[in-house]
PDB file of C-alpha atoms in Angstrom:
ATOM      1  CA  MET A  22     -54.231  30.695  -9.397  1.00 43.00           C
ATOM      2  CA  PHE A  23     -52.768  27.135  -8.658  1.00 44.00           C
ATOM      3  CA  ASN A  24     -54.964  24.369 -10.104  1.00 50.00           C
ATOM      4  CA  GLU A  25     -54.546  21.109  -8.200  1.00 53.00           C
ATOM      5  CA  ASP A  26     -56.678  19.225 -10.597  1.00 55.00           C
ATOM      6  CA  ARG A  27     -54.423  19.999 -13.721  1.00 57.00           C
ATOM      7  CA  PRO A  28     -53.700  16.723 -15.597  1.00 62.00           C
ATOM      8  CA  SER A  29     -50.258  15.424 -15.605  1.00 61.00           C
ATOM      9  CA  SER A  30     -49.979  15.559 -19.406  1.00 64.00           C
ATOM     10  CA  SER A  31     -49.892  19.357 -19.086  1.00 73.00           C
ATOM     11  CA  LEU A  32     -47.198  19.432 -16.559  1.00 72.00           C
ATOM     12  CA  PRO A  33     -43.592  20.358 -17.632  1.00 68.00           C
ATOM     13  CA  ASP A  34     -41.272  17.252 -18.134  1.00 68.00           C
ATOM     14  CA  VAL A  35     -37.845  18.726 -17.695  1.00 66.00           C
ATOM     15  CA  ALA A  36     -36.020  15.405 -18.234  1.00 63.00           C
ATOM     16  CA  SER A  37     -37.187  15.360 -21.884  1.00 60.00           C
ATOM     17  CA  LEU A  38     -36.113  18.810 -22.627  1.00 60.00           C
ATOM     18  CA  PRO A  39     -32.825  19.737 -24.444  1.00 61.00           C
ATOM     19  CA  HIS A  40     -29.960  20.202 -21.795  1.00 60.00           C
ATOM     20  CA  ALA A  41     -26.592  21.868 -21.598  1.00 60.00           C
ATOM     21  CA  SER A  42     -25.060  19.212 -19.339  1.00 61.00           C
ATOM     22  CA  GLY A  43     -23.091  17.705 -22.013  1.00 62.00           C
ATOM     23  CA  SER A  44     -23.361  14.334 -23.636  1.00 72.00           C
ATOM     24  CA  GLY A  45     -22.409  10.859 -22.505  1.00 82.00           C
ATOM     25  CA  VAL A  46     -23.907   7.480 -21.567  1.00 90.00           C
ATOM     26  CA  LEU A  47     -24.168   6.565 -17.895  1.00 94.00           C
ATOM     27  CA  ASP A  48     -23.821   3.045 -16.351  1.00 95.00           C
ATOM     28  CA  TRP A  49     -26.685   3.242 -13.924  1.00 97.00           C
ATOM     29  CA  VAL A  50     -29.214   5.813 -12.951  1.00 97.00           C
ATOM     30  CA  GLY A  51     -32.045   5.200 -10.523  1.00 97.00           C
ATOM     31  CA  MET A  52     -33.004   5.135  -6.834  1.00 97.00           C
ATOM     32  CA  ASP A  53     -31.545   3.489  -3.881  1.00 97.00           C
ATOM     33  CA  GLY A  54     -32.803   2.733  -0.330  1.00 97.00           C
ATOM     34  CA  MET A  55     -36.502   2.640  -1.285  1.00 98.00           C
ATOM     35  CA  GLU A  56     -38.574   1.373   1.645  1.00 98.00           C
ATOM     36  CA  MET A  57     -40.670  -1.588   0.412  1.00 97.00           C
ATOM     37  CA  PRO A  58     -42.147  -4.797   1.813  1.00 97.00           C
ATOM     38  CA  VAL A  59     -40.748  -8.072   0.739  1.00 98.00           C
ATOM     39  CA  GLN A  60     -41.928 -11.588   0.829  1.00 97.00           C
ATOM     40  CA  PHE A  61     -39.358 -14.413   0.777  1.00 97.00           C
ATOM     41  CA  ASP A  62     -39.187 -18.085   1.287  1.00 96.00           C
ATOM     42  CA  ALA A  63     -35.763 -19.160   2.478  1.00 96.00           C
ATOM     43  CA  GLY A  64     -36.292 -22.681   1.900  1.00 94.00           C
ATOM     44  CA  ASP A  65     -38.395 -23.912   4.948  1.00 92.00           C
ATOM     45  CA  GLY A  66     -41.638 -23.531   3.069  1.00 91.00           C
ATOM     46  CA  GLN A  67     -42.583 -20.415   5.062  1.00 92.00           C
ATOM     47  CA  VAL A  68     -43.038 -17.206   3.078  1.00 95.00           C
ATOM     48  CA  ARG A  69     -42.252 -14.338   5.521  1.00 95.00           C
ATOM     49  CA  GLN A  70     -42.821 -10.612   4.951  1.00 96.00           C
ATOM     50  CA  THR A  71     -40.437  -8.110   6.172  1.00 97.00           C
ATOM     51  CA  SER A  72     -39.275  -4.640   5.319  1.00 97.00           C
ATOM     52  CA  ALA A  73     -36.509  -4.170   2.719  1.00 98.00           C
ATOM     53  CA  ARG A  74     -34.431  -1.416   1.127  1.00 98.00           C
ATOM     54  CA  VAL A  75     -34.457  -1.595  -2.583  1.00 98.00           C
ATOM     55  CA  GLY A  76     -32.335  -0.132  -5.301  1.00 98.00           C
ATOM     56  CA  ALA A  77     -33.622   0.055  -8.835  1.00 98.00           C
ATOM     57  CA  PHE A  78     -31.511   1.134 -11.810  1.00 98.00           C
ATOM     58  CA  VAL A  79     -31.353   1.339 -15.655  1.00 98.00           C
ATOM     59  CA  ASN A  80     -28.485   2.482 -17.759  1.00 97.00           C
ATOM     60  CA  LEU A  81     -28.828   5.807 -19.708  1.00 94.00           C
ATOM     61  CA  ALA A  82     -27.705   4.778 -23.286  1.00 93.00           C
ATOM     62  CA  ARG A  83     -28.856   7.924 -25.048  1.00 90.00           C
ATOM     63  CA  GLU A  84     -26.343  10.639 -24.878  1.00 85.00           C
ATOM     64  CA  ASP A  85     -28.874  13.389 -25.758  1.00 84.00           C
ATOM     65  CA  ALA A  86     -31.347  12.342 -23.018  1.00 85.00           C
ATOM     66  CA  ARG A  87     -31.043  14.293 -19.720  1.00 86.00           C
ATOM     67  CA  GLY A  88     -32.553  11.703 -17.433  1.00 90.00           C
ATOM     68  CA  ILE A  89     -34.728   8.655 -16.824  1.00 93.00           C
ATOM     69  CA  HIS A  90     -38.259   8.160 -15.479  1.00 94.00           C
ATOM     70  CA  MET A  91     -37.614   7.245 -11.861  1.00 95.00           C
ATOM     71  CA  SER A  92     -41.243   7.255 -10.850  1.00 96.00           C
ATOM     72  CA  ARG A  93     -41.886   4.422 -13.342  1.00 97.00           C
ATOM     73  CA  LEU A  94     -39.138   2.236 -11.571  1.00 98.00           C
ATOM     74  CA  TYR A  95     -40.633   2.979  -8.183  1.00 98.00           C
ATOM     75  CA  LEU A  96     -44.108   1.990  -9.234  1.00 98.00           C
ATOM     76  CA  LEU A  97     -42.834  -1.074 -11.051  1.00 98.00           C
ATOM     77  CA  VAL A  98     -40.910  -2.365  -7.885  1.00 98.00           C
ATOM     78  CA  ASP A  99     -43.968  -1.576  -5.684  1.00 98.00           C
ATOM     79  CA  GLU A 100     -46.303  -3.522  -7.942  1.00 98.00           C
ATOM     80  CA  ALA A 101     -43.928  -6.531  -8.168  1.00 98.00           C
ATOM     81  CA  LEU A 102     -42.965  -6.799  -4.400  1.00 97.00           C
ATOM     82  CA  SER A 103     -46.683  -6.551  -3.483  1.00 96.00           C
ATOM     83  CA  ALA A 104     -47.776  -9.315  -5.832  1.00 95.00           C
ATOM     84  CA  GLY A 105     -45.871 -12.168  -4.192  1.00 94.00           C
ATOM     85  CA  PRO A 106     -42.568 -13.734  -2.950  1.00 96.00           C
ATOM     86  CA  VAL A 107     -39.299 -12.769  -4.443  1.00 96.00           C
ATOM     87  CA  ASP A 108     -37.596 -15.428  -6.662  1.00 95.00           C
ATOM     88  CA  GLU A 109     -35.505 -15.780  -9.866  1.00 94.00           C
ATOM     89  CA  ALA A 110     -38.410 -15.593 -12.298  1.00 94.00           C
ATOM     90  CA  MET A 111     -40.054 -12.551 -10.436  1.00 96.00           C
ATOM     91  CA  LEU A 112     -36.786 -10.669 -10.517  1.00 97.00           C
ATOM     92  CA  ARG A 113     -36.207 -11.285 -14.230  1.00 97.00           C
ATOM     93  CA  ARG A 114     -39.905 -10.094 -15.033  1.00 97.00           C
ATOM     94  CA  LEU A 115     -39.224  -6.995 -12.955  1.00 98.00           C
ATOM     95  CA  LEU A 116     -36.084  -6.091 -14.912  1.00 98.00           C
ATOM     96  CA  GLU A 117     -37.835  -6.706 -18.204  1.00 98.00           C
ATOM     97  CA  SER A 118     -40.504  -4.312 -17.166  1.00 98.00           C
ATOM     98  CA  PHE A 119     -37.717  -1.709 -16.276  1.00 98.00           C
ATOM     99  CA  LEU A 120     -36.505  -2.028 -19.874  1.00 97.00           C
ATOM    100  CA  ALA A 121     -39.953  -1.852 -21.467  1.00 97.00           C
ATOM    101  CA  SER A 122     -40.659   1.307 -19.547  1.00 96.00           C
ATOM    102  CA  HIS A 123     -37.540   2.948 -20.660  1.00 96.00           C
ATOM    103  CA  GLU A 124     -37.490   1.838 -24.350  1.00 95.00           C
ATOM    104  CA  GLY A 125     -35.252   3.861 -26.377  1.00 93.00           C
ATOM    105  CA  LEU A 126     -33.411   5.136 -23.347  1.00 94.00           C
ATOM    106  CA  SER A 127     -32.036   2.002 -21.690  1.00 96.00           C
ATOM    107  CA  ASP A 128     -30.752  -1.479 -22.588  1.00 96.00           C
ATOM    108  CA  ALA A 129     -29.614  -2.725 -19.121  1.00 97.00           C
ATOM    109  CA  ALA A 130     -31.386  -2.978 -15.828  1.00 98.00           C
ATOM    110  CA  ARG A 131     -30.395  -3.736 -12.249  1.00 98.00           C
ATOM    111  CA  VAL A 132     -32.252  -4.337  -8.858  1.00 98.00           C
ATOM    112  CA  VAL A 133     -30.763  -4.790  -5.426  1.00 98.00           C
ATOM    113  CA  ILE A 134     -32.855  -5.873  -2.385  1.00 98.00           C
ATOM    114  CA  HIS A 135     -31.755  -5.873   1.229  1.00 98.00           C
ATOM    115  CA  PHE A 136     -33.677  -7.373   4.214  1.00 98.00           C
ATOM    116  CA  ASP A 137     -33.311  -9.677   7.175  1.00 98.00           C
ATOM    117  CA  GLN A 138     -34.805 -13.128   6.991  1.00 97.00           C
ATOM    118  CA  LEU A 139     -35.908 -14.631  10.336  1.00 96.00           C
ATOM    119  CA  ILE A 140     -35.141 -18.482  10.543  1.00 96.00           C
ATOM    120  CA  ARG A 141     -35.972 -20.555  13.512  1.00 95.00           C
ATOM    121  CA  ARG A 142     -32.995 -22.506  14.846  1.00 97.00           C
ATOM    122  CA  ARG A 143     -32.943 -25.431  17.381  1.00 97.00           C
ATOM    123  CA  ALA A 144     -30.876 -25.569  20.403  1.00 97.00           C
ATOM    124  CA  LEU A 145     -27.947 -27.892  20.483  1.00 97.00           C
ATOM    125  CA  ARG A 146     -29.275 -30.190  23.242  1.00 97.00           C
ATOM    126  CA  SER A 147     -32.303 -28.850  24.873  1.00 97.00           C
ATOM    127  CA  ASP A 148     -35.820 -28.769  23.334  1.00 97.00           C
ATOM    128  CA  ASN A 149     -35.603 -25.074  22.957  1.00 97.00           C
ATOM    129  CA  SER A 150     -35.403 -23.030  19.749  1.00 97.00           C
ATOM    130  CA  GLY A 151     -35.150 -19.313  18.852  1.00 97.00           C
ATOM    131  CA  TRP A 152     -34.833 -17.004  16.036  1.00 97.00           C
ATOM    132  CA  ARG A 153     -31.968 -15.893  13.955  1.00 97.00           C
ATOM    133  CA  ALA A 154     -32.042 -12.914  11.632  1.00 97.00           C
ATOM    134  CA  TYR A 155     -29.777 -13.544   8.571  1.00 98.00           C
ATOM    135  CA  PRO A 156     -29.236 -10.524   6.359  1.00 98.00           C
ATOM    136  CA  VAL A 157     -30.119 -11.021   2.691  1.00 98.00           C
ATOM    137  CA  ARG A 158     -28.772  -9.387  -0.292  1.00 98.00           C
ATOM    138  CA  LEU A 159     -30.359 -10.041  -3.610  1.00 98.00           C
ATOM    139  CA  GLU A 160     -28.922  -8.484  -6.831  1.00 98.00           C
ATOM    140  CA  ALA A 161     -30.211  -9.267 -10.481  1.00 97.00           C
ATOM    141  CA  VAL A 162     -28.960  -7.641 -13.666  1.00 98.00           C
ATOM    142  CA  LEU A 163     -30.436  -7.876 -17.161  1.00 98.00           C
ATOM    143  CA  ALA A 164     -28.004  -6.664 -19.861  1.00 97.00           C
ATOM    144  CA  ASP A 165     -27.689  -7.637 -23.505  1.00 94.00           C
ATOM    145  CA  GLY A 166     -30.496 -10.050 -23.042  1.00 93.00           C
ATOM    146  CA  LYS A 167     -28.552 -11.889 -20.358  1.00 95.00           C
ATOM    147  CA  PHE A 168     -29.902 -12.505 -16.820  1.00 96.00           C
ATOM    148  CA  SER A 169     -27.583 -12.846 -13.898  1.00 95.00           C
ATOM    149  CA  MET A 170     -28.421 -13.049 -10.149  1.00 96.00           C
ATOM    150  CA  GLU A 171     -26.516 -13.151  -6.968  1.00 96.00           C
ATOM    151  CA  ILE A 172     -27.621 -13.922  -3.392  1.00 97.00           C
ATOM    152  CA  GLY A 173     -25.617 -12.952  -0.274  1.00 97.00           C
ATOM    153  CA  THR A 174     -25.870 -13.540   3.519  1.00 98.00           C
ATOM    154  CA  ASP A 175     -23.741 -13.699   6.635  1.00 98.00           C
ATOM    155  CA  VAL A 176     -23.176 -16.728   8.775  1.00 98.00           C
ATOM    156  CA  VAL A 177     -22.034 -15.954  12.406  1.00 98.00           C
ATOM    157  CA  TYR A 178     -20.047 -18.447  14.316  1.00 98.00           C
ATOM    158  CA  SER A 179     -17.522 -18.752  17.024  1.00 98.00           C
ATOM    159  CA  SER A 180     -13.735 -19.471  16.372  1.00 98.00           C
ATOM    160  CA  THR A 181     -11.266 -20.548  18.821  1.00 97.00           C
ATOM    161  CA  CYS A 182      -7.735 -19.865  18.027  1.00 97.00           C
ATOM    162  CA  PRO A 183      -5.523 -23.131  17.583  1.00 97.00           C
ATOM    163  CA  ALA A 184      -2.277 -21.287  18.779  1.00 96.00           C
ATOM    164  CA  SER A 185      -4.021 -19.974  21.885  1.00 96.00           C
ATOM    165  CA  ALA A 186      -5.285 -23.306  22.650  1.00 96.00           C
ATOM    166  CA  ALA A 187      -1.792 -24.915  22.390  1.00 96.00           C
ATOM    167  CA  LEU A 188      -0.421 -22.275  24.807  1.00 96.00           C
ATOM    168  CA  SER A 189      -3.228 -22.750  27.235  1.00 95.00           C
ATOM    169  CA  ARG A 190      -2.763 -26.515  27.189  1.00 95.00           C
ATOM    170  CA  GLN A 191       1.066 -25.949  27.917  1.00 95.00           C
ATOM    171  CA  MET A 192       0.078 -23.706  30.918  1.00 94.00           C
ATOM    172  CA  ILE A 193      -2.184 -26.446  32.292  1.00 93.00           C
ATOM    173  CA  GLN A 194       0.520 -28.958  31.906  1.00 93.00           C
ATOM    174  CA  GLN A 195       2.978 -26.574  33.923  1.00 93.00           C
ATOM    175  CA  ARG A 196       0.428 -26.148  36.724  1.00 93.00           C
ATOM    176  CA  PHE A 197      -0.145 -29.859  36.853  1.00 91.00           C
ATOM    177  CA  ALA A 198       3.694 -30.287  37.263  1.00 91.00           C
ATOM    178  CA  GLU A 199       3.720 -27.933  39.974  1.00 91.00           C
ATOM    179  CA  ASP A 200       0.923 -29.399  41.935  1.00 91.00           C
ATOM    180  CA  PHE A 201       1.961 -33.044  41.282  1.00 90.00           C
ATOM    181  CA  LYS A 202       5.658 -33.651  41.763  1.00 89.00           C
ATOM    182  CA  PRO A 203       7.509 -36.345  39.811  1.00 88.00           C
ATOM    183  CA  GLY A 204       7.364 -39.618  41.578  1.00 84.00           C
ATOM    184  CA  GLN A 205       4.331 -38.673  43.515  1.00 86.00           C
ATOM    185  CA  ALA A 206       1.600 -41.244  43.694  1.00 86.00           C
ATOM    186  CA  LEU A 207      -1.348 -40.191  41.702  1.00 88.00           C
ATOM    187  CA  GLU A 208      -4.884 -40.963  42.894  1.00 91.00           C
ATOM    188  CA  HIS A 209      -7.844 -40.999  40.558  1.00 92.00           C
ATOM    189  CA  GLU A 210     -10.114 -39.128  42.807  1.00 92.00           C
ATOM    190  CA  VAL A 211      -7.475 -36.380  43.575  1.00 91.00           C
ATOM    191  CA  ILE A 212      -6.839 -35.837  39.970  1.00 90.00           C
ATOM    192  CA  LEU A 213     -10.516 -35.752  39.213  1.00 92.00           C
ATOM    193  CA  ARG A 214     -11.148 -33.050  41.935  1.00 93.00           C
ATOM    194  CA  TRP A 215      -8.092 -31.026  40.719  1.00 90.00           C
ATOM    195  CA  LEU A 216      -9.389 -30.974  37.107  1.00 90.00           C
ATOM    196  CA  GLY A 217     -12.670 -29.536  38.530  1.00 91.00           C
ATOM    197  CA  THR A 218     -11.070 -26.554  40.149  1.00 91.00           C
ATOM    198  CA  GLU A 219      -9.664 -23.334  38.634  1.00 90.00           C
ATOM    199  CA  LYS A 220      -6.193 -24.722  38.822  1.00 86.00           C
ATOM    200  CA  GLY A 221      -7.158 -27.429  36.288  1.00 88.00           C
ATOM    201  CA  ILE A 222      -7.881 -24.810  33.756  1.00 90.00           C
ATOM    202  CA  VAL A 223      -5.407 -22.108  34.728  1.00 92.00           C
ATOM    203  CA  ALA A 224      -5.544 -20.746  31.083  1.00 93.00           C
ATOM    204  CA  THR A 225      -8.165 -20.661  28.346  1.00 93.00           C
ATOM    205  CA  PRO A 226      -7.719 -20.024  24.551  1.00 95.00           C
ATOM    206  CA  HIS A 227      -9.266 -16.822  23.210  1.00 95.00           C
ATOM    207  CA  ALA A 228     -12.379 -17.126  21.057  1.00 95.00           C
ATOM    208  CA  GLN A 229     -14.341 -14.749  19.229  1.00 97.00           C
ATOM    209  CA  ARG A 230     -17.483 -14.110  17.294  1.00 97.00           C
ATOM    210  CA  SER A 231     -16.637 -14.519  13.520  1.00 98.00           C
ATOM    211  CA  THR A 232     -18.476 -13.802  10.303  1.00 98.00           C
ATOM    212  CA  ALA A 233     -18.545 -15.640   6.974  1.00 98.00           C
ATOM    213  CA  LYS A 234     -19.829 -13.170   4.386  1.00 98.00           C
ATOM    214  CA  LEU A 235     -21.328 -15.197   1.402  1.00 98.00           C
ATOM    215  CA  CYS A 236     -21.970 -14.051  -2.127  1.00 97.00           C
ATOM    216  CA  ILE A 237     -23.485 -16.877  -4.369  1.00 97.00           C
ATOM    217  CA  ARG A 238     -24.189 -16.922  -8.044  1.00 96.00           C
ATOM    218  CA  PRO A 239     -26.792 -19.678  -8.553  1.00 95.00           C
ATOM    219  CA  ALA A 240     -26.509 -21.970 -11.635  1.00 92.00           C
ATOM    220  CA  ALA A 241     -29.308 -21.632 -14.266  1.00 83.00           C
ATOM    221  CA  MET A 242     -30.534 -25.260 -13.314  1.00 81.00           C
ATOM    222  CA  ASN A 243     -31.785 -26.308  -9.771  1.00 85.00           C
ATOM    223  CA  PRO A 244     -30.228 -23.423  -7.732  1.00 89.00           C
ATOM    224  CA  PRO A 245     -30.093 -24.228  -3.970  1.00 93.00           C
ATOM    225  CA  LYS A 246     -32.221 -22.554  -1.525  1.00 95.00           C
ATOM    226  CA  LEU A 247     -30.795 -19.861   0.880  1.00 97.00           C
ATOM    227  CA  LEU A 248     -31.534 -22.149   3.835  1.00 97.00           C
ATOM    228  CA  ALA A 249     -29.616 -25.083   2.328  1.00 97.00           C
ATOM    229  CA  ILE A 250     -26.628 -22.800   1.955  1.00 97.00           C
ATOM    230  CA  ILE A 251     -26.748 -21.562   5.578  1.00 98.00           C
ATOM    231  CA  ASP A 252     -27.224 -25.097   6.817  1.00 98.00           C
ATOM    232  CA  ALA A 253     -24.284 -26.478   4.889  1.00 98.00           C
ATOM    233  CA  VAL A 254     -21.916 -23.592   5.853  1.00 98.00           C
ATOM    234  CA  GLU A 255     -22.925 -23.729   9.552  1.00 98.00           C
ATOM    235  CA  ALA A 256     -22.325 -27.506   9.536  1.00 98.00           C
ATOM    236  CA  SER A 257     -18.880 -27.131   7.999  1.00 98.00           C
ATOM    237  CA  LEU A 258     -17.869 -24.555  10.662  1.00 98.00           C
ATOM    238  CA  GLY A 259     -19.434 -26.464  13.535  1.00 98.00           C
ATOM    239  CA  THR A 260     -19.920 -23.516  15.861  1.00 98.00           C
ATOM    240  CA  ALA A 261     -22.682 -21.440  14.612  1.00 98.00           C
ATOM    241  CA  VAL A 262     -23.890 -18.910  17.292  1.00 98.00           C
ATOM    242  CA  GLN A 263     -27.122 -19.987  19.248  1.00 97.00           C
ATOM    243  CA  THR A 264     -30.341 -18.393  20.175  1.00 97.00           C
ATOM    244  CA  ALA A 265     -32.108 -20.031  23.176  1.00 96.00           C
ATOM    245  CA  VAL A 266     -29.582 -21.597  25.419  1.00 96.00           C
ATOM    246  CA  LYS A 267     -29.629 -23.686  28.572  1.00 97.00           C
ATOM    247  CA  ARG A 268     -26.695 -24.992  30.449  1.00 97.00           C
ATOM    248  CA  GLU A 269     -26.581 -28.072  28.486  1.00 98.00           C
ATOM    249  CA  ASP A 270     -26.605 -26.236  25.199  1.00 97.00           C
ATOM    250  CA  GLU A 271     -23.733 -23.982  26.479  1.00 97.00           C
ATOM    251  CA  GLN A 272     -21.711 -27.106  27.445  1.00 97.00           C
ATOM    252  CA  ALA A 273     -22.365 -28.533  24.011  1.00 97.00           C
ATOM    253  CA  PHE A 274     -21.227 -25.207  22.455  1.00 97.00           C
ATOM    254  CA  ALA A 275     -18.007 -25.345  24.457  1.00 96.00           C
ATOM    255  CA  LEU A 276     -17.378 -28.882  23.311  1.00 97.00           C
ATOM    256  CA  ALA A 277     -18.007 -27.831  19.711  1.00 97.00           C
ATOM    257  CA  ASN A 278     -15.479 -24.914  19.965  1.00 97.00           C
ATOM    258  CA  GLY A 279     -12.890 -27.262  21.394  1.00 96.00           C
ATOM    259  CA  ALA A 280     -13.338 -29.761  18.466  1.00 97.00           C
ATOM    260  CA  ASN A 281     -13.259 -26.951  15.886  1.00 98.00           C
ATOM    261  CA  LEU A 282     -10.212 -24.888  16.661  1.00 98.00           C
ATOM    262  CA  MET A 283      -9.840 -22.538  13.664  1.00 98.00           C
ATOM    263  CA  PHE A 284      -7.648 -19.879  12.151  1.00 98.00           C
ATOM    264  CA  CYS A 285      -9.449 -17.721   9.539  1.00 98.00           C
ATOM    265  CA  GLU A 286      -7.565 -19.621   6.766  1.00 98.00           C
ATOM    266  CA  ASP A 287      -9.075 -22.992   8.258  1.00 98.00           C
ATOM    267  CA  ALA A 288     -12.633 -21.416   8.311  1.00 98.00           C
ATOM    268  CA  ALA A 289     -12.216 -20.202   4.716  1.00 98.00           C
ATOM    269  CA  ARG A 290     -11.035 -23.460   3.256  1.00 98.00           C
ATOM    270  CA  ARG A 291     -13.949 -25.234   5.123  1.00 98.00           C
ATOM    271  CA  VAL A 292     -16.532 -23.019   3.496  1.00 98.00           C
ATOM    272  CA  GLN A 293     -14.875 -22.978   0.263  1.00 97.00           C
ATOM    273  CA  GLN A 294     -14.891 -26.868   0.027  1.00 97.00           C
ATOM    274  CA  THR A 295     -18.497 -26.883   1.207  1.00 97.00           C
ATOM    275  CA  LEU A 296     -19.810 -24.529  -1.422  1.00 97.00           C
ATOM    276  CA  ASP A 297     -17.571 -26.045  -4.216  1.00 95.00           C
ATOM    277  CA  ALA A 298     -19.272 -29.307  -3.460  1.00 95.00           C
ATOM    278  CA  MET A 299     -22.793 -28.076  -3.510  1.00 95.00           C
ATOM    279  CA  PRO A 300     -24.851 -28.611  -6.695  1.00 94.00           C
ATOM    280  CA  GLY A 301     -26.658 -25.541  -8.337  1.00 95.00           C
ATOM    281  CA  ILE A 302     -23.837 -23.042  -7.511  1.00 96.00           C
ATOM    282  CA  ALA A 303     -22.179 -21.572 -10.746  1.00 95.00           C
ATOM    283  CA  ASP A 304     -19.739 -19.220  -8.673  1.00 96.00           C
ATOM    284  CA  PHE A 305     -19.201 -17.701  -5.211  1.00 97.00           C
ATOM    285  CA  HIS A 306     -17.184 -15.398  -3.147  1.00 96.00           C
ATOM    286  CA  VAL A 307     -16.538 -15.812   0.578  1.00 97.00           C
ATOM    287  CA  ARG A 308     -15.047 -13.268   2.978  1.00 98.00           C
ATOM    288  CA  ILE A 309     -13.946 -14.666   6.456  1.00 98.00           C
ATOM    289  CA  ALA A 310     -13.489 -12.255   9.342  1.00 98.00           C
ATOM    290  CA  HIS A 311     -12.412 -13.276  12.777  1.00 98.00           C
ATOM    291  CA  HIS A 312     -13.308 -10.236  15.103  1.00 97.00           C
ATOM    292  CA  GLU A 313     -10.327 -11.053  17.405  1.00 94.00           C
ATOM    293  CA  SER A 314     -10.497 -10.658  21.134  1.00 94.00           C
ATOM    294  CA  LEU A 315      -6.621 -10.609  21.302  1.00 94.00           C
ATOM    295  CA  HIS A 316      -6.328  -7.811  18.745  1.00 94.00           C
ATOM    296  CA  PRO A 317      -8.196  -4.563  18.124  1.00 95.00           C
ATOM    297  CA  HIS A 318      -8.268  -5.600  14.407  1.00 97.00           C
ATOM    298  CA  ASP A 319      -9.790  -8.626  12.505  1.00 97.00           C
ATOM    299  CA  ALA A 320      -8.075 -11.586  10.906  1.00 97.00           C
ATOM    300  CA  VAL A 321      -9.434 -11.967   7.439  1.00 98.00           C
ATOM    301  CA  ALA A 322      -9.310 -14.522   4.579  1.00 98.00           C
ATOM    302  CA  TYR A 323     -10.931 -14.645   1.164  1.00 97.00           C
ATOM    303  CA  ALA A 324     -11.875 -17.696  -0.984  1.00 97.00           C
ATOM    304  CA  GLY A 325     -13.945 -18.247  -4.164  1.00 95.00           C
ATOM    305  CA  LYS A 326     -14.654 -21.099  -6.635  1.00 90.00           C
ATOM    306  CA  GLY A 327     -11.627 -20.268  -8.749  1.00 71.00           C
ATOM    307  CA  LEU A 328     -13.378 -19.112 -11.844  1.00 62.00           C
ATOM    308  CA  THR A 329     -11.952 -16.567 -14.072  1.00 55.00           C
TER     309      THR A 329
END
């Protein structure tokens, strides 16, 4: 008869038994995509809770061991994320607990956390504001007694093609030359009205939603907050996507696009220079993608801090 009250100590532990799977150490073993709550302060002083997907791993350093204790990793992650906000110190303690729970089996631990962080953003001109969900990726590793951490996010912005803008200006010049012949007297009011018609803007440059994918390795001392990184990158690009938009905000956004014509190479250099100048960043990697409206493919550029 099946006994539901049997103590766990009497249940078989197959992972600890001899196995015929061959010997060999494994880089990482664990679980990925665990559904967990997470609390995080992006740097605005607001600790927000949201749902996360978590990966928890240790290496398998013993060749004769068949597997690890995955339930221990799950329970440790659950306990840590339920206790308070995620930060560097909390992640280090979590990884230390991974290794303590696998003493004799593992000497390296890793955790990866994916979630969306809601941040309120103000409109460009009006008194409105709205929410932006920034994807956050936290990864921490503890190996050979050394702790390292990376934080990643995406900044979405608009990019207007400089070449397309130049071609559009040429078309507007040609239309002007057709409508106003050489030697013709030009009246201010006539020109002003003409500029306000569709003839005055016969061609427009193509623009597209674009993404700067950031991966930051904070320095050991005074690492910047996520919000400070986002604010700096959005300011360098000048055309971050908006939330609540009235007509005055849309007009301001059009003006910002005209003042920030960018190839993907231009955007990559702007972000690179911004992050390179920020204190508290040990290293970074940036992937710029302009999801082009002219082509069915993306224009892409990569940049980093230049460390080996």
